[in-house]
CSV table of C-alpha atoms in Angstrom, one decimal:
chain,number,residue,atom,x,y,z
A,22,MET,CA,11.3,-36.1,66.7
A,23,PRO,CA,7.2,-36.7,65.2
A,24,VAL,CA,6.8,-40.0,62.5
A,25,PHE,CA,4.7,-38.8,60.1
A,26,ASP,CA,2.5,-42.1,57.9
A,27,PHE,CA,1.5,-40.9,54.6
A,28,THR,CA,0.5,-43.6,54.0
A,29,GLN,CA,-2.4,-43.8,56.3
A,30,ALA,CA,-5.5,-42.2,54.9
A,31,PRO,CA,-7.4,-39.6,57.6
A,32,ALA,CA,-9.6,-40.7,60.3
A,33,GLY,CA,-12.9,-39.9,58.9
A,34,LYS,CA,-12.4,-39.9,55.2
A,35,THR,CA,-15.2,-42.1,52.7
A,36,PRO,CA,-14.7,-43.0,49.1
A,37,PRO,CA,-16.9,-40.5,46.3
A,38,VAL,CA,-20.2,-41.8,46.3
A,39,CYS,CA,-20.7,-42.6,42.0
A,40,THR,CA,-25.1,-43.3,42.3
A,41,TYR,CA,-25.4,-43.2,38.4
A,42,THR,CA,-25.0,-45.9,35.7
A,43,VAL,CA,-23.4,-45.5,32.9
A,44,PHE,CA,-25.6,-45.8,28.9
A,45,ARG,CA,-23.8,-45.2,25.3
A,46,THR,CA,-25.4,-43.9,23.0
A,47,ASN,CA,-24.5,-42.2,19.7
A,48,ILE,CA,-28.2,-40.5,18.9
A,49,HIS,CA,-27.6,-36.9,18.2
A,50,SER,CA,-30.1,-35.0,19.8
A,51,ALA,CA,-31.5,-34.8,23.5
A,52,SER,CA,-34.5,-35.1,24.2
A,53,PRO,CA,-37.3,-36.8,26.8
A,54,ASP,CA,-37.1,-39.7,25.8
A,55,HIS,CA,-33.2,-39.8,24.7
A,56,PRO,CA,-32.6,-37.5,27.7
A,57,ILE,CA,-28.3,-36.5,29.1
A,58,MET,CA,-28.9,-37.8,32.3
A,59,VAL,CA,-31.6,-39.3,34.5
A,60,LEU,CA,-32.0,-37.5,38.7
A,61,ASP,CA,-33.7,-38.8,40.8
A,62,ASN,CA,-37.2,-37.6,41.5
A,63,ALA,CA,-38.9,-40.7,43.9
A,64,LEU,CA,-39.5,-37.2,47.0
A,65,HIS,CA,-40.0,-34.6,44.3
A,66,ALA,CA,-41.4,-33.9,40.9
A,67,TRP,CA,-39.2,-31.7,39.4
A,68,PRO,CA,-40.3,-28.7,37.7
A,69,HIS,CA,-39.5,-28.8,33.7
A,70,HIS,CA,-36.7,-25.9,34.9
A,71,SER,CA,-35.1,-26.1,37.6
A,72,ASN,CA,-31.7,-24.1,39.1
A,73,GLY,CA,-28.9,-25.7,40.8
A,74,ILE,CA,-25.8,-26.7,40.7
A,75,PHE,CA,-24.0,-30.7,40.5
A,76,THR,CA,-21.9,-31.5,43.8
A,77,ASN,CA,-18.6,-32.1,43.0
A,78,PRO,CA,-17.8,-35.7,42.5
A,79,SER,CA,-15.0,-36.3,44.5
A,80,LYS,CA,-17.7,-36.8,47.0
A,81,ARG,CA,-20.8,-37.6,45.7
A,82,THR,CA,-22.6,-37.8,42.4
A,83,SER,CA,-25.9,-35.7,42.4
A,84,PHE,CA,-27.4,-32.3,41.2
A,85,GLU,CA,-28.5,-29.2,44.3
A,86,PHE,CA,-31.5,-28.0,43.1
A,87,HIS,CA,-32.5,-24.2,44.2
A,88,THR,CA,-35.4,-24.4,46.1
A,89,GLU,CA,-37.8,-22.1,47.6
A,90,ASN,CA,-37.5,-23.6,50.7
A,91,GLY,CA,-34.3,-24.4,50.1
A,92,THR,CA,-31.6,-26.5,48.5
A,93,VAL,CA,-32.5,-30.1,47.9
A,94,SER,CA,-30.2,-33.2,46.5
A,95,ALA,CA,-31.4,-35.7,44.1
A,96,ASP,CA,-29.1,-38.6,43.2
A,97,ILE,CA,-27.8,-38.5,39.2
A,98,LEU,CA,-29.3,-42.3,38.1
A,99,GLN,CA,-28.3,-42.7,34.6
A,100,ILE,CA,-26.2,-40.7,32.2
A,101,ASP,CA,-24.8,-40.5,28.4
A,102,ALA,CA,-21.4,-41.8,28.0
A,103,ARG,CA,-20.2,-39.3,26.6
A,104,PHE,CA,-21.0,-36.6,29.3
A,105,THR,CA,-19.2,-37.7,32.6
A,106,SER,CA,-16.0,-35.1,32.1
A,107,LEU,CA,-18.6,-32.7,31.6
A,108,LEU,CA,-20.5,-33.6,34.7
A,109,SER,CA,-17.7,-33.7,36.9
A,110,TRP,CA,-15.8,-30.4,35.2
A,111,LEU,CA,-19.4,-28.5,36.5
A,112,GLY,CA,-19.1,-30.4,39.5
A,113,GLU,CA,-15.5,-29.4,40.8
A,114,ASN,CA,-16.2,-25.9,39.5
A,115,HIS,CA,-19.4,-25.0,40.8
A,116,ILE,CA,-21.4,-23.8,37.6
A,117,SER,CA,-24.6,-22.9,38.4
A,118,VAL,CA,-27.0,-24.3,36.0
A,119,ARG,CA,-30.4,-24.6,34.8
A,120,LEU,CA,-31.8,-27.6,34.1
A,121,SER,CA,-35.0,-28.3,31.4
A,122,GLY,CA,-36.3,-32.0,32.0
A,123,ARG,CA,-38.9,-34.2,32.3
A,124,ASN,CA,-40.5,-36.7,35.1
A,125,GLN,CA,-41.4,-39.9,34.2
A,126,ASP,CA,-41.4,-43.3,35.2
A,127,GLU,CA,-37.2,-44.2,35.5
A,128,GLY,CA,-36.2,-40.5,37.3
A,129,TYR,CA,-36.3,-36.9,35.8
A,130,ALA,CA,-35.1,-37.0,32.2
A,131,VAL,CA,-32.8,-33.9,31.5
A,132,TYR,CA,-32.2,-32.9,28.2
A,133,LYS,CA,-31.0,-29.3,28.0
A,134,ILE,CA,-28.5,-27.8,30.9
A,135,ARG,CA,-27.7,-23.4,30.5
A,136,GLU,CA,-26.0,-21.6,32.9
A,137,THR,CA,-27.6,-18.8,35.1
A,138,ALA,CA,-24.6,-16.8,36.3
A,139,TYR,CA,-22.9,-15.3,33.5
A,140,GLY,CA,-19.9,-13.7,35.3
A,141,GLY,CA,-19.3,-13.3,39.1
A,142,GLY,CA,-17.8,-16.6,40.2
A,143,THR,CA,-18.4,-18.4,36.5
A,144,LYS,CA,-15.7,-20.4,35.4
A,145,LEU,CA,-17.1,-20.6,31.6
A,146,SER,CA,-14.7,-19.3,29.5
A,147,ALA,CA,-17.7,-17.6,26.8
A,148,GLU,CA,-20.6,-16.9,29.1
A,149,ASP,CA,-23.2,-19.8,28.2
A,150,GLY,CA,-21.7,-20.1,24.9
A,151,PHE,CA,-19.7,-22.2,26.0
A,152,LEU,CA,-21.3,-24.9,27.2
A,153,GLN,CA,-23.5,-25.0,24.4
A,154,PHE,CA,-20.5,-25.4,21.7
A,155,MET,CA,-19.6,-27.9,24.5
A,156,ILE,CA,-23.1,-30.4,24.4
A,157,ASP,CA,-23.3,-29.9,20.7
A,158,ARG,CA,-19.7,-31.0,20.2
A,159,LEU,CA,-20.3,-34.2,23.0
A,160,LEU,CA,-24.0,-34.3,20.9
A,161,ALA,CA,-22.0,-35.1,17.3
A,162,SER,CA,-19.1,-37.6,19.0
A,163,ASP,CA,-19.6,-40.6,19.4
A,164,ALA,CA,-19.3,-42.7,22.2
A,165,PRO,CA,-16.5,-43.3,24.3
A,166,SER,CA,-15.5,-47.6,24.3
A,167,GLU,CA,-14.3,-47.5,27.1
A,168,GLU,CA,-14.1,-44.4,29.2
A,169,THR,CA,-18.0,-43.1,30.1
A,170,VAL,CA,-18.2,-39.3,29.2
A,171,ASP,CA,-21.2,-37.2,30.0
A,172,GLU,CA,-22.7,-34.4,28.7
A,173,ASP,CA,-26.2,-33.0,27.1
A,174,ASP,CA,-28.2,-30.1,25.3
A,175,GLU,CA,-28.2,-29.2,21.8
A,176,GLU,CA,-29.2,-25.5,21.4
A,177,THR,CA,-27.3,-23.1,19.1
A,178,GLY,CA,-23.0,-23.6,19.4
A,179,ASP,CA,-22.2,-23.2,16.1
A,180,ASN,CA,-21.3,-19.9,16.3
A,181,MET,CA,-18.6,-20.7,19.2
A,182,ARG,CA,-15.1,-20.0,18.1
A,183,LEU,CA,-12.5,-21.7,20.6
A,184,THR,CA,-9.3,-19.4,20.4
A,185,SER,CA,-8.3,-18.5,24.3
A,186,LEU,CA,-6.7,-20.6,26.2
A,187,GLN,CA,-9.0,-21.0,29.0
A,188,SER,CA,-11.8,-21.6,26.4
A,189,ILE,CA,-8.9,-24.1,24.9
A,190,THR,CA,-8.9,-25.5,28.5
A,191,ASP,CA,-11.7,-25.6,29.4
A,192,PHE,CA,-13.1,-27.7,25.9
A,193,MET,CA,-10.4,-30.1,26.3
A,194,ASN,CA,-11.5,-30.5,30.2
A,195,CYS,CA,-14.5,-31.4,28.6
A,196,ALA,CA,-14.4,-33.4,26.0
A,197,GLY,CA,-12.6,-35.9,28.0
A,198,ARG,CA,-11.8,-39.2,25.4
A,199,THR,CA,-14.4,-38.2,23.1
A,200,LEU,CA,-10.9,-36.9,21.6
A,201,PRO,CA,-8.6,-38.9,19.4
A,202,ASP,CA,-5.7,-39.9,21.6
A,203,ASN,CA,-3.0,-39.0,19.6
A,204,ILE,CA,-5.4,-35.6,19.3
A,205,ARG,CA,-5.6,-35.4,23.2
A,206,LEU,CA,-2.0,-36.4,23.9
A,207,TRP,CA,-0.9,-33.3,21.1
A,208,ALA,CA,-3.1,-30.9,23.1
A,209,ARG,CA,-1.8,-31.5,26.2
A,210,ARG,CA,2.0,-30.9,25.6
A,211,ASN,CA,0.5,-27.6,23.1
A,212,LEU,CA,-1.3,-26.3,25.8
A,213,THR,CA,2.5,-26.6,28.3
A,214,VAL,CA,3.8,-24.9,25.5
A,215,ALA,CA,1.5,-22.6,25.2
A,216,ARG,CA,1.4,-21.4,29.4
A,217,SER,CA,5.1,-21.9,29.4
A,218,GLY,CA,7.4,-18.6,30.4
A,219,GLU,CA,10.4,-20.2,29.8
A,220,VAL,CA,9.6,-20.7,25.4
A,221,SER,CA,9.8,-17.6,23.5
A,222,PRO,CA,6.1,-15.3,22.9
A,223,GLU,CA,6.6,-17.1,19.1
A,224,GLU,CA,6.9,-20.2,20.4
A,225,ARG,CA,3.7,-19.5,22.8
A,226,ARG,CA,2.0,-17.9,19.8
A,227,HIS,CA,2.1,-20.8,17.3
A,228,ALA,CA,1.4,-23.3,20.3
A,229,GLN,CA,-2.1,-21.7,20.5
A,230,ARG,CA,-2.4,-21.4,17.0
A,231,ALA,CA,-2.0,-24.6,16.6
A,232,LEU,CA,-4.3,-25.6,19.2
A,233,SER,CA,-7.8,-23.5,18.3
A,234,ILE,CA,-7.8,-25.0,14.3
A,235,MET,CA,-7.4,-28.3,15.9
A,236,MET,CA,-10.0,-28.1,18.4
A,237,ASN,CA,-12.3,-26.3,16.5
A,238,ILE,CA,-12.5,-29.3,14.0
A,239,GLN,CA,-14.9,-32.2,14.7
A,240,TRP,CA,-12.8,-35.5,14.9
A,241,LYS,CA,-15.2,-38.4,13.5
A,242,ASN,CA,-14.9,-41.8,12.8
A,243,ASN,CA,-14.8,-42.8,9.9
A,244,TYR,CA,-18.3,-44.3,9.7
A,245,PHE,CA,-20.9,-43.3,7.4
A,246,GLU,CA,-24.5,-43.8,7.3
A,247,ALA,CA,-26.4,-45.5,4.6
A,248,ILE,CA,-27.9,-43.4,1.4
A,249,ASP,CA,-30.4,-43.6,-0.6
A,250,PRO,CA,-29.3,-45.2,-4.0
A,251,GLU,CA,-33.0,-43.3,-6.2
A,252,ALA,CA,-32.0,-40.3,-4.7
A,253,ALA,CA,-27.8,-40.4,-5.2
A,254,ARG,CA,-29.7,-41.2,-8.9
A,255,ARG,CA,-32.5,-38.1,-8.8
A,256,VAL,CA,-29.1,-35.7,-8.1
A,257,LEU,CA,-26.7,-37.5,-10.5
A,258,ASP,CA,-29.5,-37.2,-13.2
A,259,GLU,CA,-30.1,-33.2,-12.2
A,260,GLU,CA,-26.3,-32.3,-12.8
A,261,LEU,CA,-25.4,-35.0,-15.6
A,262,TYR,CA,-27.1,-35.7,-18.8
A,263,GLY,CA,-26.0,-39.4,-20.6
A,264,MET,CA,-23.0,-40.3,-19.0
A,265,GLU,CA,-24.6,-43.7,-18.1
A,266,LYS,CA,-21.8,-45.4,-17.6
A,267,VAL,CA,-20.1,-42.5,-14.9
A,268,LYS,CA,-23.5,-43.0,-13.0
A,269,GLN,CA,-23.5,-46.6,-12.6
A,270,ARG,CA,-19.9,-46.7,-11.5
A,271,ILE,CA,-20.8,-43.7,-8.8
A,272,ILE,CA,-24.0,-46.0,-7.6
A,273,GLU,CA,-21.6,-49.1,-7.9
A,274,THR,CA,-19.9,-46.7,-5.0
A,275,ILE,CA,-22.8,-46.0,-2.9
A,276,ILE,CA,-23.9,-49.4,-2.8
A,277,GLN,CA,-20.5,-50.1,-1.2
A,278,ILE,CA,-20.7,-47.4,1.5
A,279,ASN,CA,-24.6,-49.0,2.5
A,280,ARG,CA,-22.5,-52.4,3.1
A,281,THR,CA,-20.0,-51.4,4.6
A,282,HIS,CA,-20.6,-48.2,6.5
A,283,THR,CA,-16.9,-46.8,5.7
A,284,LEU,CA,-15.9,-45.3,2.5
A,285,PRO,CA,-14.2,-46.9,-0.5
A,286,ALA,CA,-10.1,-47.8,-0.4
A,287,TYR,CA,-9.9,-45.6,-3.7
A,288,GLY,CA,-11.0,-42.7,-4.6
A,289,LEU,CA,-12.4,-41.7,-7.6
A,290,LEU,CA,-9.8,-40.9,-10.9
A,291,LEU,CA,-12.7,-38.9,-13.1
A,292,ALA,CA,-10.2,-38.6,-17.1
A,293,GLY,CA,-11.5,-37.1,-19.8
A,294,PRO,CA,-11.1,-34.1,-22.1
A,295,ALA,CA,-11.6,-30.3,-21.2
A,296,GLY,CA,-15.5,-29.1,-21.0
A,297,THR,CA,-16.6,-32.4,-20.1
A,298,GLY,CA,-18.3,-32.0,-16.9
A,299,LYS,CA,-15.1,-33.6,-15.1
A,300,SER,CA,-15.4,-31.3,-12.3
A,301,GLN,CA,-18.8,-31.0,-11.9
A,302,VAL,CA,-19.3,-34.7,-11.5
A,303,ALA,CA,-17.1,-34.2,-8.5
A,304,TYR,CA,-19.6,-32.0,-7.1
A,305,ALA,CA,-22.2,-34.1,-7.2
A,306,VAL,CA,-20.9,-37.0,-5.7
A,307,ALA,CA,-19.4,-34.2,-2.9
A,308,ARG,CA,-23.5,-33.9,-2.3
A,309,ILE,CA,-24.8,-36.9,-2.0
A,310,LEU,CA,-22.4,-37.7,0.2
A,311,ARG,CA,-23.7,-35.4,2.5
A,312,LEU,CA,-20.1,-34.4,3.1
A,313,PRO,CA,-18.6,-31.1,3.3
A,314,TRP,CA,-16.0,-30.6,0.4
A,315,THR,CA,-12.7,-29.0,-0.7
A,316,THR,CA,-10.6,-27.8,-4.0
A,317,LEU,CA,-6.9,-28.5,-4.4
A,318,ASP,CA,-5.6,-27.0,-7.6
A,319,MET,CA,-2.7,-28.6,-8.4
A,320,SER,CA,-2.3,-26.5,-11.7
A,321,SER,CA,-1.4,-23.4,-9.4
A,322,ILE,CA,0.5,-25.6,-6.9
A,323,ASN,CA,4.2,-25.4,-6.9
A,324,ASP,CA,6.0,-26.6,-3.6
A,325,PRO,CA,5.1,-28.9,-1.7
A,326,GLU,CA,5.8,-26.6,1.4
A,327,GLN,CA,1.8,-25.1,-0.4
A,328,LEU,CA,0.1,-28.3,0.5
A,329,THR,CA,1.9,-29.3,4.2
A,330,GLY,CA,2.8,-26.0,6.3
A,331,SER,CA,6.1,-24.5,7.2
A,332,SER,CA,7.5,-25.0,10.5
A,333,ARG,CA,7.2,-23.4,13.2
A,334,ILE,CA,11.0,-22.3,13.0
A,335,TYR,CA,9.5,-19.3,11.3
A,336,THR,CA,8.3,-16.5,12.2
A,337,ASN,CA,5.5,-16.1,9.3
A,338,ALA,CA,4.8,-19.4,9.6
A,339,LYS,CA,1.2,-21.1,9.0
A,340,PRO,CA,-0.1,-24.3,8.5
A,341,GLY,CA,-0.5,-25.8,4.0
A,342,ILE,CA,-3.6,-25.6,2.5
A,343,ILE,CA,-4.9,-28.7,3.7
A,344,MET,CA,-4.5,-28.4,6.7
A,345,GLU,CA,-6.9,-25.1,6.1
A,346,ALA,CA,-9.2,-27.5,4.3
A,347,PHE,CA,-9.6,-29.5,7.2
A,348,ALA,CA,-10.3,-26.3,9.5
A,349,ALA,CA,-12.3,-24.5,6.9
A,350,ALA,CA,-14.6,-27.7,7.3
A,351,GLY,CA,-14.9,-27.6,10.5
A,352,GLU,CA,-14.6,-31.9,10.9
A,353,SER,CA,-12.1,-34.3,9.6
A,354,ASN,CA,-14.4,-36.3,7.1
A,355,LEU,CA,-14.8,-34.5,4.3
A,356,VAL,CA,-14.9,-35.3,-0.1
A,357,PHE,CA,-11.1,-33.2,-1.3
A,358,ILE,CA,-11.7,-32.2,-5.3
A,359,ILE,CA,-8.4,-32.3,-6.6
A,360,ASN,CA,-8.5,-30.4,-10.0
A,361,GLU,CA,-5.9,-31.0,-12.5
A,362,LEU,CA,-4.7,-34.0,-10.8
A,363,ASP,CA,-1.8,-34.3,-14.0
A,364,LYS,CA,-0.1,-31.4,-13.6
A,365,ALA,CA,0.4,-32.7,-10.0
A,366,ALA,CA,4.1,-33.6,-10.3
A,367,ALA,CA,5.0,-30.0,-12.2
A,368,GLY,CA,6.3,-28.7,-8.5
A,369,LYS,CA,9.1,-25.5,-9.4
A,370,GLY,CA,10.0,-25.4,-5.5
A,371,ASN,CA,11.9,-27.3,-2.9
A,372,GLY,CA,9.9,-31.1,-4.2
A,373,ASN,CA,7.3,-32.9,-5.4
A,374,PRO,CA,3.3,-32.0,-4.6
A,375,ALA,CA,2.8,-35.1,-6.2
A,376,ASP,CA,5.1,-37.2,-3.2
A,377,VAL,CA,2.3,-35.1,-0.5
A,378,LEU,CA,-1.0,-35.9,-1.8
A,379,LEU,CA,0.1,-40.2,-1.5
A,380,THR,CA,0.5,-39.2,2.3
A,381,LEU,CA,-2.9,-37.2,2.3
A,382,LEU,CA,-4.4,-39.9,0.0
A,383,ASP,CA,-3.3,-43.2,2.9
A,384,ASN,CA,-5.0,-44.0,5.3
A,385,LEU,CA,-2.8,-43.4,8.0
A,386,GLY,CA,-2.3,-40.4,7.8
A,387,PHE,CA,-1.7,-36.9,7.0
A,388,THR,CA,0.9,-34.9,8.8
A,389,ASP,CA,1.1,-30.7,8.9
A,390,ASN,CA,4.6,-29.5,9.3
A,391,TYR,CA,2.8,-26.4,11.2
A,392,ILE,CA,0.5,-28.6,13.4
A,393,GLU,CA,2.8,-31.7,13.7
A,394,CYS,CA,0.2,-34.1,14.4
A,395,MET,CA,-0.7,-37.2,12.7
A,396,ILE,CA,-4.4,-36.1,11.6
A,397,PRO,CA,-7.0,-39.4,10.5
A,398,THR,CA,-8.0,-39.5,6.6
A,399,ALA,CA,-9.9,-42.4,7.1
A,400,GLY,CA,-12.8,-39.8,6.6
A,401,VAL,CA,-11.2,-37.9,3.4
A,402,TYR,CA,-13.1,-38.9,0.3
A,403,PRO,CA,-10.0,-37.3,-2.5
A,404,ILE,CA,-12.0,-37.4,-6.2
A,405,ALA,CA,-9.4,-35.8,-9.0
A,406,THR,CA,-9.9,-34.3,-12.5
A,407,ALA,CA,-7.3,-35.0,-15.5
A,408,ASN,CA,-7.3,-34.1,-18.3
A,409,ASP,CA,-4.7,-37.1,-19.5
A,410,LYS,CA,-4.3,-39.7,-16.7
A,411,ASP,CA,-0.9,-41.0,-19.0
A,412,GLN,CA,1.3,-37.7,-17.2
A,413,ILE,CA,-0.2,-39.2,-13.7
A,414,SER,CA,2.5,-40.4,-11.3
A,415,ALA,CA,1.9,-45.0,-11.3
A,416,PRO,CA,1.9,-44.8,-7.2
A,417,LEU,CA,-1.0,-42.3,-7.5
A,418,MET,CA,-3.2,-44.0,-10.3
A,419,SER,CA,-3.1,-46.8,-7.9
A,420,ARG,CA,-4.9,-44.8,-5.3
A,421,PHE,CA,-7.8,-44.1,-7.2
A,422,ALA,CA,-10.4,-45.8,-9.3
A,423,VAL,CA,-10.3,-44.5,-12.6
A,424,ILE,CA,-13.5,-43.2,-14.9
A,425,ASP,CA,-12.9,-42.5,-18.1
A,426,ILE,CA,-15.7,-39.5,-19.2
A,427,PRO,CA,-16.0,-39.2,-22.4
A,428,ASP,CA,-17.1,-36.0,-25.1
A,429,TYR,CA,-20.6,-35.7,-25.8
A,430,THR,CA,-21.9,-37.2,-29.4
A,431,PHE,CA,-23.0,-34.5,-31.9
A,432,GLU,CA,-26.6,-35.3,-30.6
A,433,GLU,CA,-26.2,-35.3,-27.0
A,434,LYS,CA,-24.8,-32.3,-27.6
A,435,LYS,CA,-27.8,-31.4,-29.3
A,436,VAL,CA,-29.4,-32.7,-26.5
A,437,ILE,CA,-27.3,-30.4,-23.8
A,438,PHE,CA,-27.8,-27.1,-25.4
A,439,SER,CA,-31.4,-27.3,-25.9
A,440,GLU,CA,-32.3,-28.4,-22.4
A,441,TYR,CA,-30.0,-27.4,-20.4
A,442,ALA,CA,-27.3,-24.8,-21.7
A,443,LEU,CA,-30.1,-22.3,-23.7
A,444,PRO,CA,-32.9,-22.8,-20.3
A,445,LYS,CA,-30.2,-21.9,-18.0
A,446,VAL,CA,-29.3,-19.0,-19.4
A,447,LEU,CA,-32.3,-17.9,-20.0
A,448,ARG,CA,-33.2,-18.1,-17.0
A,449,ARG,CA,-30.8,-16.0,-15.7
A,450,MET,CA,-31.5,-12.5,-17.8
A,451,GLN,CA,-35.0,-13.2,-16.7
A,452,ILE,CA,-36.2,-14.2,-21.0
A,453,ARG,CA,-39.4,-16.0,-21.1
A,454,LYS,CA,-39.4,-19.4,-23.1
A,455,GLU,CA,-42.0,-18.2,-26.0
A,456,GLU,CA,-39.5,-15.1,-26.4
A,457,ILE,CA,-37.0,-16.6,-28.7
A,458,SER,CA,-37.1,-19.8,-30.5
A,459,LEU,CA,-34.7,-21.8,-32.4
A,460,THR,CA,-35.6,-23.9,-35.5
A,461,GLY,CA,-34.3,-27.5,-36.3
A,462,GLU,CA,-31.7,-26.3,-39.0
A,463,ALA,CA,-30.6,-23.5,-36.4
A,464,LEU,CA,-30.2,-25.9,-33.4
A,465,ASP,CA,-27.5,-28.2,-36.3
A,466,ALA,CA,-26.1,-25.4,-36.8
A,467,ILE,CA,-25.0,-24.2,-33.9
A,468,VAL,CA,-23.4,-27.4,-32.8
A,469,ASP,CA,-21.7,-27.6,-36.3
A,470,GLN,CA,-19.7,-24.9,-35.0
A,471,PHE,CA,-18.6,-26.3,-32.2
A,472,ARG,CA,-17.8,-30.4,-34.2
A,473,ASP,CA,-14.4,-30.0,-33.0
A,474,GLU,CA,-14.1,-28.7,-30.2
A,475,THR,CA,-14.0,-31.3,-27.0
A,476,GLY,CA,-16.4,-30.1,-24.3
A,477,ILE,CA,-19.6,-27.8,-24.3
A,478,ARG,CA,-18.0,-25.1,-23.0
A,479,GLY,CA,-18.1,-23.7,-26.4
A,480,LEU,CA,-22.0,-24.6,-26.2
A,481,GLU,CA,-22.9,-22.6,-22.9
A,482,GLN,CA,-21.0,-19.6,-24.7
A,483,ALA,CA,-23.3,-19.7,-27.6
A,484,ALA,CA,-26.1,-20.5,-25.5
A,485,GLU,CA,-25.0,-16.7,-23.8
A,486,HIS,CA,-24.2,-15.0,-27.3
A,487,ILE,CA,-27.7,-16.3,-28.7
A,488,ALA,CA,-29.4,-15.1,-25.6
A,489,ALA,CA,-28.5,-11.9,-25.3
A,490,ASN,CA,-28.4,-11.0,-29.0
A,491,ALA,CA,-32.6,-12.2,-28.6
A,492,LEU,CA,-33.0,-9.5,-25.8
A,493,TYR,CA,-31.3,-6.8,-27.7
A,494,ARG,CA,-33.4,-7.1,-30.7
A,495,ILE,CA,-36.6,-7.7,-27.8
A,496,GLU,CA,-35.9,-4.1,-26.2
A,497,VAL,CA,-34.0,-1.6,-29.4
A,498,GLU,CA,-36.0,-3.1,-32.2
A,499,HIS,CA,-39.2,-3.7,-29.6
A,500,LEU,CA,-39.7,-7.5,-31.0
A,501,ARG,CA,-42.1,-9.1,-29.1
A,502,SER,CA,-40.5,-12.5,-29.9
A,503,VAL,CA,-36.8,-13.5,-31.7
A,504,THR,CA,-37.2,-16.6,-33.6
A,505,PHE,CA,-33.4,-17.7,-35.4
A,506,GLY,CA,-32.6,-19.9,-38.2
A,507,ALA,CA,-29.5,-21.6,-39.6
A,508,GLU,CA,-28.4,-17.9,-41.3
A,509,GLU,CA,-28.9,-16.2,-38.6
A,510,ILE,CA,-26.3,-18.5,-36.3
A,511,HIS,CA,-23.8,-17.9,-39.7
A,512,TRP,CA,-24.3,-14.2,-39.3
A,513,LEU,CA,-23.4,-14.4,-35.5
A,514,PHE,CA,-20.8,-16.4,-34.9
A,515,SER,CA,-19.5,-15.9,-39.0
């Protein structure tokens, strides 16, 4: 009876040869000076554009150039750590590619990789679009700390969306450890469900949809680049008049980010009367941080499920508003502008929406009922607005640094009307500055009309009314210009 010894390696089998060393960088664009990889050019100076395939890394890490004289192999000498998984995938699947590079002293510096075999024999999910999408994602990622990952180029992959199981599978294989560990493991489990014939079609559909949502999000770390305080101040001055204490507090936040390169532990709560520009402050901060932003209007949210999504056990299950915001932003770092936080406790469904916000505001992570995976929230910066902060629960208040937005004084409202509100309306109506004027008494009369009204919304409506009246008189009565005095103002608003 024959005996087989499976512990012994087959005779003549040689171990794989890894010819390259790995370098780590977080540079987000590839160039000859910052290449994806470097190939050996000691025997040949390779053309700027070269076609060929990567060899199967289970044998040797090299690139086979297709030349007029046949196939010539060159070892890979160096590679960006983010792209090792992509390199393995290209070699294992024999993807025909075109390299763009430059011959230098240390070797042939490759900074672009394009697929050349569209159609037959290709493994790519969406022709060259997938490869460019993958390269964009890896370049935007940070170098892994332990394992090497490989990738290249930056072209036009922004329009690529991962929807099919094939493209999702390819993305996961190429992304490797650039994905957060918990999301990578979650994706493997859901991919198994999506492919399984032992679950219902509904379960497979939900698993594929969840995978598509999660894989199309760029998962970033919580490191933030420094922000120019002077540029931030210019943005605030463009958007807001006065509010010096508010601007000072925001600049202090910017300085803190520059020192720690992380977001502050607390978000901002802008509390004050209606119409005082709280939302405008929030939008200005998002612009300064250079982050995508989304809004949550708590006055329209009556059930926590609107925020957390519904379980996949239901046929019409879907993600919640918070998860949809991540998907719309396309990345995990964003500004959540939470309007009317003081109405968050007014839920009419099963539970309190304010309790859901607590999980979003904690750095431990947020879990959506549909996705069923913890979403990292260290890169989420919440900015909330409220008219009455006394209506906000103590646990929610403890997550914010409060900035009180005071109402404007009489003199401030005069400047806002004459320098901001009215010129803005005139530009929109295409009325020239010389076609309309107001006396000092008229300006006092306008502001006095809204003395007892908080904010400046009434002033903005007054500017609209005055400009419309002036335009009517110019077009119908054929006046060259219109001057408003106190009497005209009283007549318009009586």
